[in-house]
PDB file of C-alpha atoms in Angstrom:
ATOM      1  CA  UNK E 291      23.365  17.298  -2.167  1.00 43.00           C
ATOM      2  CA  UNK E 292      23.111  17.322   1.511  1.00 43.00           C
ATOM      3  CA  UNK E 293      19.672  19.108   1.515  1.00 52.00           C
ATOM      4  CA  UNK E 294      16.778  20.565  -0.222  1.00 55.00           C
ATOM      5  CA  UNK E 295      16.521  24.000  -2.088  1.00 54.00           C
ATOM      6  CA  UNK E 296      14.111  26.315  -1.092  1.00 55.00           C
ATOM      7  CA  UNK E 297      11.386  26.297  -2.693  1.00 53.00           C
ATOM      8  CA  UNK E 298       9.943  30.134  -3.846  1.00 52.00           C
ATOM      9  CA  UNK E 299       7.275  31.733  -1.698  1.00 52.00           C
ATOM     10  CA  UNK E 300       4.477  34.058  -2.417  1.00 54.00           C
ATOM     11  CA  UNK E 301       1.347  33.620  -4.890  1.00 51.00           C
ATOM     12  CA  UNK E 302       1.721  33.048  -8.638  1.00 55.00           C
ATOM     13  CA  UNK E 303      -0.538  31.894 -11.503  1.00 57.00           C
ATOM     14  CA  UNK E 304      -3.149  32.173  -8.660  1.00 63.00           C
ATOM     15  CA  UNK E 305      -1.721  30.089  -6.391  1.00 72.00           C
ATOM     16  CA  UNK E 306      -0.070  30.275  -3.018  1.00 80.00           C
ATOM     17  CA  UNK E 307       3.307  28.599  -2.821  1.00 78.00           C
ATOM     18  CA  UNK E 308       2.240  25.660  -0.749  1.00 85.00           C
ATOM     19  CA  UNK E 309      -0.139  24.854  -3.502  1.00 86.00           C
ATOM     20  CA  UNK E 310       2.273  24.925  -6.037  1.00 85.00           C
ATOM     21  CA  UNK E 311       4.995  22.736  -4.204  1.00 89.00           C
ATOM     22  CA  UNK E 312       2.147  20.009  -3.364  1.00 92.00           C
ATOM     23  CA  UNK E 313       1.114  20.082  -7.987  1.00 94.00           C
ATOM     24  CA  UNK E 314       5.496  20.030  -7.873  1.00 95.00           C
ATOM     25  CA  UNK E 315       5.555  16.953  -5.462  1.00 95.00           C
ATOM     26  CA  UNK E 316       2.330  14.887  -6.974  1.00 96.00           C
ATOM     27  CA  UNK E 317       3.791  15.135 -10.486  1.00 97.00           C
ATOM     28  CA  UNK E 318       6.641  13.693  -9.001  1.00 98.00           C
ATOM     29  CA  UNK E 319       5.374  10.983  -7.376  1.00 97.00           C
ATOM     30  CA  UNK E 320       3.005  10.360 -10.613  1.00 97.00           C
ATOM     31  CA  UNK E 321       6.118   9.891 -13.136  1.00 98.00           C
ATOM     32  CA  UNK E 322       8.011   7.715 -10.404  1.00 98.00           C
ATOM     33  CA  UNK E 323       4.661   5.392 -10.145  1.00 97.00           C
ATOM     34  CA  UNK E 324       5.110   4.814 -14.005  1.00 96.00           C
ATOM     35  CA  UNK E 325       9.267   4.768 -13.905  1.00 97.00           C
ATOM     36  CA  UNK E 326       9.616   2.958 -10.394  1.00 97.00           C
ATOM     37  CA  UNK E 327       6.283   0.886 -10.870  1.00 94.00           C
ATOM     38  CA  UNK E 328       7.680  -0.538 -14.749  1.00 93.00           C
ATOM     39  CA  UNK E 329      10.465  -0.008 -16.806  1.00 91.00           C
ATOM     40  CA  UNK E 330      13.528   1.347 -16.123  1.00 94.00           C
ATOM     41  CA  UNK E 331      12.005   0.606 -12.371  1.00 95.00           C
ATOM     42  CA  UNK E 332      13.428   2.561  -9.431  1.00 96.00           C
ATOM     43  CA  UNK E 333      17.051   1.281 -10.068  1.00 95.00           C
ATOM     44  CA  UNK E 334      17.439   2.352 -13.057  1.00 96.00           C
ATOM     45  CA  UNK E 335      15.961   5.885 -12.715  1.00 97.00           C
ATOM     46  CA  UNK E 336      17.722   9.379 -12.593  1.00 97.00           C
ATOM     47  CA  UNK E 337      16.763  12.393 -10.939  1.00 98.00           C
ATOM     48  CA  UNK E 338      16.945  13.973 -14.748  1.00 97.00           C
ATOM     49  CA  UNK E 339      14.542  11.083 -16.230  1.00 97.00           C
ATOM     50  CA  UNK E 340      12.467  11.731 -13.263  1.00 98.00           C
ATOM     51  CA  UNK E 341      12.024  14.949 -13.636  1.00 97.00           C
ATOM     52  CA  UNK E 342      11.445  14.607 -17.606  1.00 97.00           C
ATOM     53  CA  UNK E 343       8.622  12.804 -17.140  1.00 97.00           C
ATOM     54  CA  UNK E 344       7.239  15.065 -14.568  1.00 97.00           C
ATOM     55  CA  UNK E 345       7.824  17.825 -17.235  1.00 97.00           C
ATOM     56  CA  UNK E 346       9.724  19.440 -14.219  1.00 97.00           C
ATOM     57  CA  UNK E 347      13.213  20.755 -13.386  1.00 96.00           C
ATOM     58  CA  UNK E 348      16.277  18.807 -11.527  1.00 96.00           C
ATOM     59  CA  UNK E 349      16.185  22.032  -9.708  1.00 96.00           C
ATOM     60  CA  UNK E 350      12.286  21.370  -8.847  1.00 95.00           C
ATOM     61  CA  UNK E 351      13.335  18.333  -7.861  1.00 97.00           C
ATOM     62  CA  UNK E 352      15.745  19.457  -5.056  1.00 95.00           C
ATOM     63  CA  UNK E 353      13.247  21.864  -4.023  1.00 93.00           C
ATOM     64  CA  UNK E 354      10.752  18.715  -3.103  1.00 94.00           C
ATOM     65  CA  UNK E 355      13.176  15.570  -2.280  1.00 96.00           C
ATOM     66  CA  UNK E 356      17.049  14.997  -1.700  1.00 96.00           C
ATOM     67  CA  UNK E 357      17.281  11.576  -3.129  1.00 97.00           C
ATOM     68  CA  UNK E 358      15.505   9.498  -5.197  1.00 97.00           C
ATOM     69  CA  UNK E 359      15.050   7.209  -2.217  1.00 97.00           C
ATOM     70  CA  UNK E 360      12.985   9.874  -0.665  1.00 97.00           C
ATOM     71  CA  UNK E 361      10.657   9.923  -3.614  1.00 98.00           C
ATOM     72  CA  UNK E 362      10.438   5.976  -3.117  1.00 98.00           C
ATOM     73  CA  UNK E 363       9.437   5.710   0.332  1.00 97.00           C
ATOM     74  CA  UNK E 364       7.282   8.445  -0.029  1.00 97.00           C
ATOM     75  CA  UNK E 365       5.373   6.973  -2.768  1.00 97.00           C
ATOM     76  CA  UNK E 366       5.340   3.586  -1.055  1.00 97.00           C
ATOM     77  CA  UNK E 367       3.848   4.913   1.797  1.00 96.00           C
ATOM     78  CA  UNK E 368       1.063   6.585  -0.788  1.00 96.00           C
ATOM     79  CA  UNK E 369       0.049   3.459  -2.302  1.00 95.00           C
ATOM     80  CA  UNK E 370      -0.310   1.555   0.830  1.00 94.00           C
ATOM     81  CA  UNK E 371      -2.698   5.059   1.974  1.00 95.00           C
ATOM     82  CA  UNK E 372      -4.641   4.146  -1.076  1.00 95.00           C
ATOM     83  CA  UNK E 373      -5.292   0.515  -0.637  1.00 93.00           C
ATOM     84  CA  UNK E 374      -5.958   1.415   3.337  1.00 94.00           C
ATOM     85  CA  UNK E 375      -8.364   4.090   2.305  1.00 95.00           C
ATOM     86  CA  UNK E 376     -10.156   1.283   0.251  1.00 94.00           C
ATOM     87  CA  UNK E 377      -9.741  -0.801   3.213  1.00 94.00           C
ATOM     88  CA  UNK E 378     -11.292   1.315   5.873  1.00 93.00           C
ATOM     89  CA  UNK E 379     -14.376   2.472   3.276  1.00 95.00           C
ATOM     90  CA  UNK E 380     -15.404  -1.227   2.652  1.00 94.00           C
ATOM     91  CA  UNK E 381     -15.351  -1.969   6.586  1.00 90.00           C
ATOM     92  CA  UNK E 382     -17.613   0.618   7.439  1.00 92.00           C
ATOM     93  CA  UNK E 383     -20.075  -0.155   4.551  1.00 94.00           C
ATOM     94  CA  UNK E 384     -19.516  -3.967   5.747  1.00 92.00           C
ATOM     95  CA  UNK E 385     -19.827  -3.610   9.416  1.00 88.00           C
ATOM     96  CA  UNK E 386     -23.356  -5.066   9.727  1.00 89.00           C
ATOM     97  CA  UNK E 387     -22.741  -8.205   7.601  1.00 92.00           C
ATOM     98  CA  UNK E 388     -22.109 -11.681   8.725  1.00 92.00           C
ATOM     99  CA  UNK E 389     -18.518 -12.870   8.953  1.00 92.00           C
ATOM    100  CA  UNK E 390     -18.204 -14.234   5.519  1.00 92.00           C
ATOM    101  CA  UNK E 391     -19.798 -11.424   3.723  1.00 93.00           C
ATOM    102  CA  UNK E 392     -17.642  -8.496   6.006  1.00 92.00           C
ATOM    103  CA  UNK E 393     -14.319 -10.594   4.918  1.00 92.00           C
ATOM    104  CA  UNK E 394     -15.101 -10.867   1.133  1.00 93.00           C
ATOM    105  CA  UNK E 395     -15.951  -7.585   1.247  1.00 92.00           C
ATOM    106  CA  UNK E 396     -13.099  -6.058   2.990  1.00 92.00           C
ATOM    107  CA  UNK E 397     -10.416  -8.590   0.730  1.00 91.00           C
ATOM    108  CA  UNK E 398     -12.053  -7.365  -2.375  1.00 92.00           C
ATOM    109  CA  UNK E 399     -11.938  -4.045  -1.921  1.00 93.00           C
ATOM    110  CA  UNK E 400      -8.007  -4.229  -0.945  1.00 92.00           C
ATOM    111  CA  UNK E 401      -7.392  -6.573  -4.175  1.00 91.00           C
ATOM    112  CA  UNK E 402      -9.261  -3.807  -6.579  1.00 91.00           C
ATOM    113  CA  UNK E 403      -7.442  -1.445  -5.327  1.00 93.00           C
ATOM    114  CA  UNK E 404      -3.841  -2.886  -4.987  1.00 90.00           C
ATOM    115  CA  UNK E 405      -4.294  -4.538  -8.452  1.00 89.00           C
ATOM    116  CA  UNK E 406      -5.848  -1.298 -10.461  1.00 90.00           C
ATOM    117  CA  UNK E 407      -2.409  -0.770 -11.697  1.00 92.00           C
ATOM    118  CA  UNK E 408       0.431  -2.947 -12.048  1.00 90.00           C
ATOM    119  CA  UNK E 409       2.861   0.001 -10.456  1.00 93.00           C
ATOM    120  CA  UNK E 410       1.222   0.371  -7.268  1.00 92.00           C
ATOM    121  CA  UNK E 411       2.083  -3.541  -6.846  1.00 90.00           C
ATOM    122  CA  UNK E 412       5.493  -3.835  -7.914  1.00 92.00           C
ATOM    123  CA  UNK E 413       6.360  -0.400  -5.931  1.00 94.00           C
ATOM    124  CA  UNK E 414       4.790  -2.347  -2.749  1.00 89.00           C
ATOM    125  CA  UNK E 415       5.943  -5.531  -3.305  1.00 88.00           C
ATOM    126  CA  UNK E 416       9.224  -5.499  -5.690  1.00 91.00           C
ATOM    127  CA  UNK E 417      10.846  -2.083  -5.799  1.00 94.00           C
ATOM    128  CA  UNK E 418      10.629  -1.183  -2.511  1.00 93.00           C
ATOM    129  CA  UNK E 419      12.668  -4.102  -0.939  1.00 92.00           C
ATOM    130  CA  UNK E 420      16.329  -4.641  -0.537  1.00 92.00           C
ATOM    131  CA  UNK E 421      16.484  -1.060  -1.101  1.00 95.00           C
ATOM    132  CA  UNK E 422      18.510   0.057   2.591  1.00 96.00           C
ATOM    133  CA  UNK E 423      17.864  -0.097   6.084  1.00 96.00           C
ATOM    134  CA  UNK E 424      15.635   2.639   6.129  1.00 96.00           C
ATOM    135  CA  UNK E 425      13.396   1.243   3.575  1.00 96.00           C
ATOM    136  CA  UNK E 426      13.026  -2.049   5.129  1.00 95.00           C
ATOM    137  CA  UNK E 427      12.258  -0.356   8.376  1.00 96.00           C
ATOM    138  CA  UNK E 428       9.645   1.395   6.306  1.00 96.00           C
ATOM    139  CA  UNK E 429       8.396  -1.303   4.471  1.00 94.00           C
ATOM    140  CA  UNK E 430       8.019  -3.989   7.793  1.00 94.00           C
ATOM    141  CA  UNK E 431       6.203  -0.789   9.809  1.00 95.00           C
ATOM    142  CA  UNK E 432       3.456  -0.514   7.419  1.00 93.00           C
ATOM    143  CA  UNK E 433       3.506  -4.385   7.209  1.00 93.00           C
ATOM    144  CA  UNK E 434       2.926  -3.823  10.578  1.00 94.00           C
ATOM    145  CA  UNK E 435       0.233  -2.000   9.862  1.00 94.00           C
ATOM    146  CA  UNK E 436      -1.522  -4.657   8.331  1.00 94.00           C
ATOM    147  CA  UNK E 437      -1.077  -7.130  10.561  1.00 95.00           C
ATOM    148  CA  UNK E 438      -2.821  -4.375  13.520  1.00 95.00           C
ATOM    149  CA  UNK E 439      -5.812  -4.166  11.520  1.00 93.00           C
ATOM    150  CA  UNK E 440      -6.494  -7.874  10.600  1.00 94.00           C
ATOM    151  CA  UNK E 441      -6.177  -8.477  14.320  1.00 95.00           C
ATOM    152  CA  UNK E 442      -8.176  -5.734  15.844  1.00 93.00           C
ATOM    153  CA  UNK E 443     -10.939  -6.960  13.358  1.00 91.00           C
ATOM    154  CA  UNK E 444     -10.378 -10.553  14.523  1.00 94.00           C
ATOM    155  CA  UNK E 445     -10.611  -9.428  18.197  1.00 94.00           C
ATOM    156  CA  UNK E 446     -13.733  -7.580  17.875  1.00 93.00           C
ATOM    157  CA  UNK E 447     -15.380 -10.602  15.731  1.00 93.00           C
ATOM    158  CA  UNK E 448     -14.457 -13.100  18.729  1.00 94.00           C
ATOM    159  CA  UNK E 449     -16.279 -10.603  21.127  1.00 94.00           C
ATOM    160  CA  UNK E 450     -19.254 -10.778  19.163  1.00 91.00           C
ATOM    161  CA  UNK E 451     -18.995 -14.571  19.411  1.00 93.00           C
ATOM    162  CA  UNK E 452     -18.434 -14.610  15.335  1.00 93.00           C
ATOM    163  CA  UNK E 453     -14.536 -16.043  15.939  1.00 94.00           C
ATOM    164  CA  UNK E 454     -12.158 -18.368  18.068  1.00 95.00           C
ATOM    165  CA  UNK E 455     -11.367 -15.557  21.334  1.00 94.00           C
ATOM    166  CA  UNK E 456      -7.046 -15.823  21.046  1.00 94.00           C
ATOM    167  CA  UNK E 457      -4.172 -14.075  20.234  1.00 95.00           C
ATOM    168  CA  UNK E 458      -4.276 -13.507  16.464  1.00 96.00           C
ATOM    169  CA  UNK E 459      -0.565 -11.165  15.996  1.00 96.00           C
ATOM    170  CA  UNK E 460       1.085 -14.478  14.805  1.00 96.00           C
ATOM    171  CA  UNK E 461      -1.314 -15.742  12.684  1.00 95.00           C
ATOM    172  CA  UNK E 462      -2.311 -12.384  11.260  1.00 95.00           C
ATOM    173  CA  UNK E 463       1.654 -12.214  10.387  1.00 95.00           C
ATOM    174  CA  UNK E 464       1.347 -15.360   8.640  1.00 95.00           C
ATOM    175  CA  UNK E 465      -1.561 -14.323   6.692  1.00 94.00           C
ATOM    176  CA  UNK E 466      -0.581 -10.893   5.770  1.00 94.00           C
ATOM    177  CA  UNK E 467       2.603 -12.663   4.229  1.00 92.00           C
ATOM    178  CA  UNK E 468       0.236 -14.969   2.213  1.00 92.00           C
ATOM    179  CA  UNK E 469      -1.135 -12.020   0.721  1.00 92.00           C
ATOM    180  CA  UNK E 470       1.248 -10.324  -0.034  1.00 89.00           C
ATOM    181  CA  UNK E 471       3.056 -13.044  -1.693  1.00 91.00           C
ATOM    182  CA  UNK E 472      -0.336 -14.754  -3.701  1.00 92.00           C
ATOM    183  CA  UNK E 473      -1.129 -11.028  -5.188  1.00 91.00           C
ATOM    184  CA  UNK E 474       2.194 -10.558  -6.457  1.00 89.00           C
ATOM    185  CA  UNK E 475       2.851 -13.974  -8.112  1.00 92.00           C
ATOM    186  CA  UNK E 476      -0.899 -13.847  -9.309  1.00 92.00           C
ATOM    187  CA  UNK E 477      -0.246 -10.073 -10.907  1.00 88.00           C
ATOM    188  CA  UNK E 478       3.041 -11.416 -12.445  1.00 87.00           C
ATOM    189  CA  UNK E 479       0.853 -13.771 -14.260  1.00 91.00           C
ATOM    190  CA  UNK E 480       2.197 -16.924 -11.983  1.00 94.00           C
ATOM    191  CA  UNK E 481      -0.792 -18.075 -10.366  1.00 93.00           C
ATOM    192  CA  UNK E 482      -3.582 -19.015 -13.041  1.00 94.00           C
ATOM    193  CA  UNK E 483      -6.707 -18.104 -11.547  1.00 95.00           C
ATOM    194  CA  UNK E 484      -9.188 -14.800 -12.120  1.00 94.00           C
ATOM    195  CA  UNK E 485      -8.845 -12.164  -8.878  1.00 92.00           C
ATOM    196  CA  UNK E 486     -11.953 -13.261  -7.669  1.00 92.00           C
ATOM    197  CA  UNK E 487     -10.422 -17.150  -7.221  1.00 95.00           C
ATOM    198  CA  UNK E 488      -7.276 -15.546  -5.374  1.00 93.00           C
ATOM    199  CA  UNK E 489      -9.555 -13.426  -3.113  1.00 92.00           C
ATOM    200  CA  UNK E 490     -11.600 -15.976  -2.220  1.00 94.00           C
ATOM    201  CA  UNK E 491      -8.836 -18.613  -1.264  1.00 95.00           C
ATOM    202  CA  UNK E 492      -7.665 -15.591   0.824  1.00 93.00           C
ATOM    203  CA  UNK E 493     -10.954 -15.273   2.316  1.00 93.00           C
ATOM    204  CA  UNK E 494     -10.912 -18.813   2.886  1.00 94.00           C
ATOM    205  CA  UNK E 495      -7.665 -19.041   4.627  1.00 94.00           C
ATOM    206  CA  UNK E 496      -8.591 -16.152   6.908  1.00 94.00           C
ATOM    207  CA  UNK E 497     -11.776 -17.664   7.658  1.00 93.00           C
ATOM    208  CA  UNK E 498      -9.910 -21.130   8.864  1.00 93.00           C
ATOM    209  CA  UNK E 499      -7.677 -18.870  11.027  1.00 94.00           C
ATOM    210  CA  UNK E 500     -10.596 -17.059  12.624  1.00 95.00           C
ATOM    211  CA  UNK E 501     -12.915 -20.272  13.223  1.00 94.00           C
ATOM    212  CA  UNK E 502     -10.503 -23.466  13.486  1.00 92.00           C
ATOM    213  CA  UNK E 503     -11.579 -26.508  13.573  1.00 89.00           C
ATOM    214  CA  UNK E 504     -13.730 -28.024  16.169  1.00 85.00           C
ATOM    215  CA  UNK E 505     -15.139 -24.489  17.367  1.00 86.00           C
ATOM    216  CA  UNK E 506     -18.070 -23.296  16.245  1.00 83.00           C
ATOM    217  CA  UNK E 507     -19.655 -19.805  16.838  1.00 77.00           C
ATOM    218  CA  UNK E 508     -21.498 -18.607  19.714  1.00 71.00           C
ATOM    219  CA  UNK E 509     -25.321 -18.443  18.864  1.00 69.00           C
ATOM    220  CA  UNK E 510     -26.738 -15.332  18.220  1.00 60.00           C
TER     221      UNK E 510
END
């Protein structure tokens, strides 16, 4: 298959075509979140078991995607928009809060959403590496992300005095790995502790990054 199929064009049912390819595509992506994100998990899905659970055609399928790699990194890069989304909401609604309170807020509101369902954390974390060179490419850039955020955050809470002023890209790396890896192990029931316990030793491990010891902040 060395393309898509067109998809129709014109209205029908009361809908315009774009509408009805973007209800064709999220189906998709909702049955490979429950195939991809469990059992038979992405390596053992077909483009026909895909589509059965979509309740869709292969030929819809060809239409939207022309692999089921596409329909992986595409719904890779939809979870991580979800847990950003949940990121970016609990930052503005935190900005005015001291250090501690803006950092429990933010991590909690990441581990809610990243742990809601036990797909969107095995697609982030388990299915989506090894998978090929574009993947991983994929995977590291939103990684990368990450690691932008935590240190434009720790940047502007060293400016307000709140943090150790430094370059934070390694140690965000570091920490972003930490994560990464205490979510997964904790969700795969290897780490016996409540979510609130893991997000607060990840709140205290970023907080030892941000104010090391021996400074102290700035008063206010």
């Amino acid at each position: 298959m060395t393309g898509r199929l067109r998809a129709p064009t014109g209205r029908y049912g009361g809908k315009t075509a774009e509408q009805r390819q973007a209800e064709r595509r999220g189906r998709f992506l909702a049955a490979a979140l429950r195939l991809f994100g469990d059992v038979p998990g992405y390596r053992g899905t077909t483009v026909a078991s895909l589509s059965e659970t979509a309740g869709l055609s292969t030929r819809q399928f060809y239409e939207e995607f022309r692999t089921l790699e596409d329909v992986l990194a595409a719904l890779h890069l939809q979870v991580n928009d979800w847990a950003e989304e949940a990121v970016l909401a609990a930052f503005a609604a935190a900005r005015d809060m001291p250090l501690l309170d803006r950092v429990t807020a933010i991590f909690r509101a990441y581990a809610a959403d990243v742990t809601s369902d036990p797909c969107r954390i095995r697609i982030t974390f388990v299915e989506i590496v090894g998978v090929s060179p574009r993947l991983e490419e994929q995977r590291l850039a939103r990684r990368a992300r990450w690691v932008d955020l935590i240190c434009a955050e720790a940047s502007a809470a060293a400016a307000r005095g709140e943090a150790a002023p430094r370059d934070y890209r390694l140690a965000a790396t570091a920490f972003i790995g930490s994560v990464n890896g205490l979510l997964h192990d904790w969700s795969a029931g290897w780490v016996d502790a409540t979510l609130d316990e893991v997000v607060d030793e990840l709140v205290r491990q970023l907080l030892g990054i941000l104010r090391p010891p021996g400074w102290t902040p700035e008063p206010s």
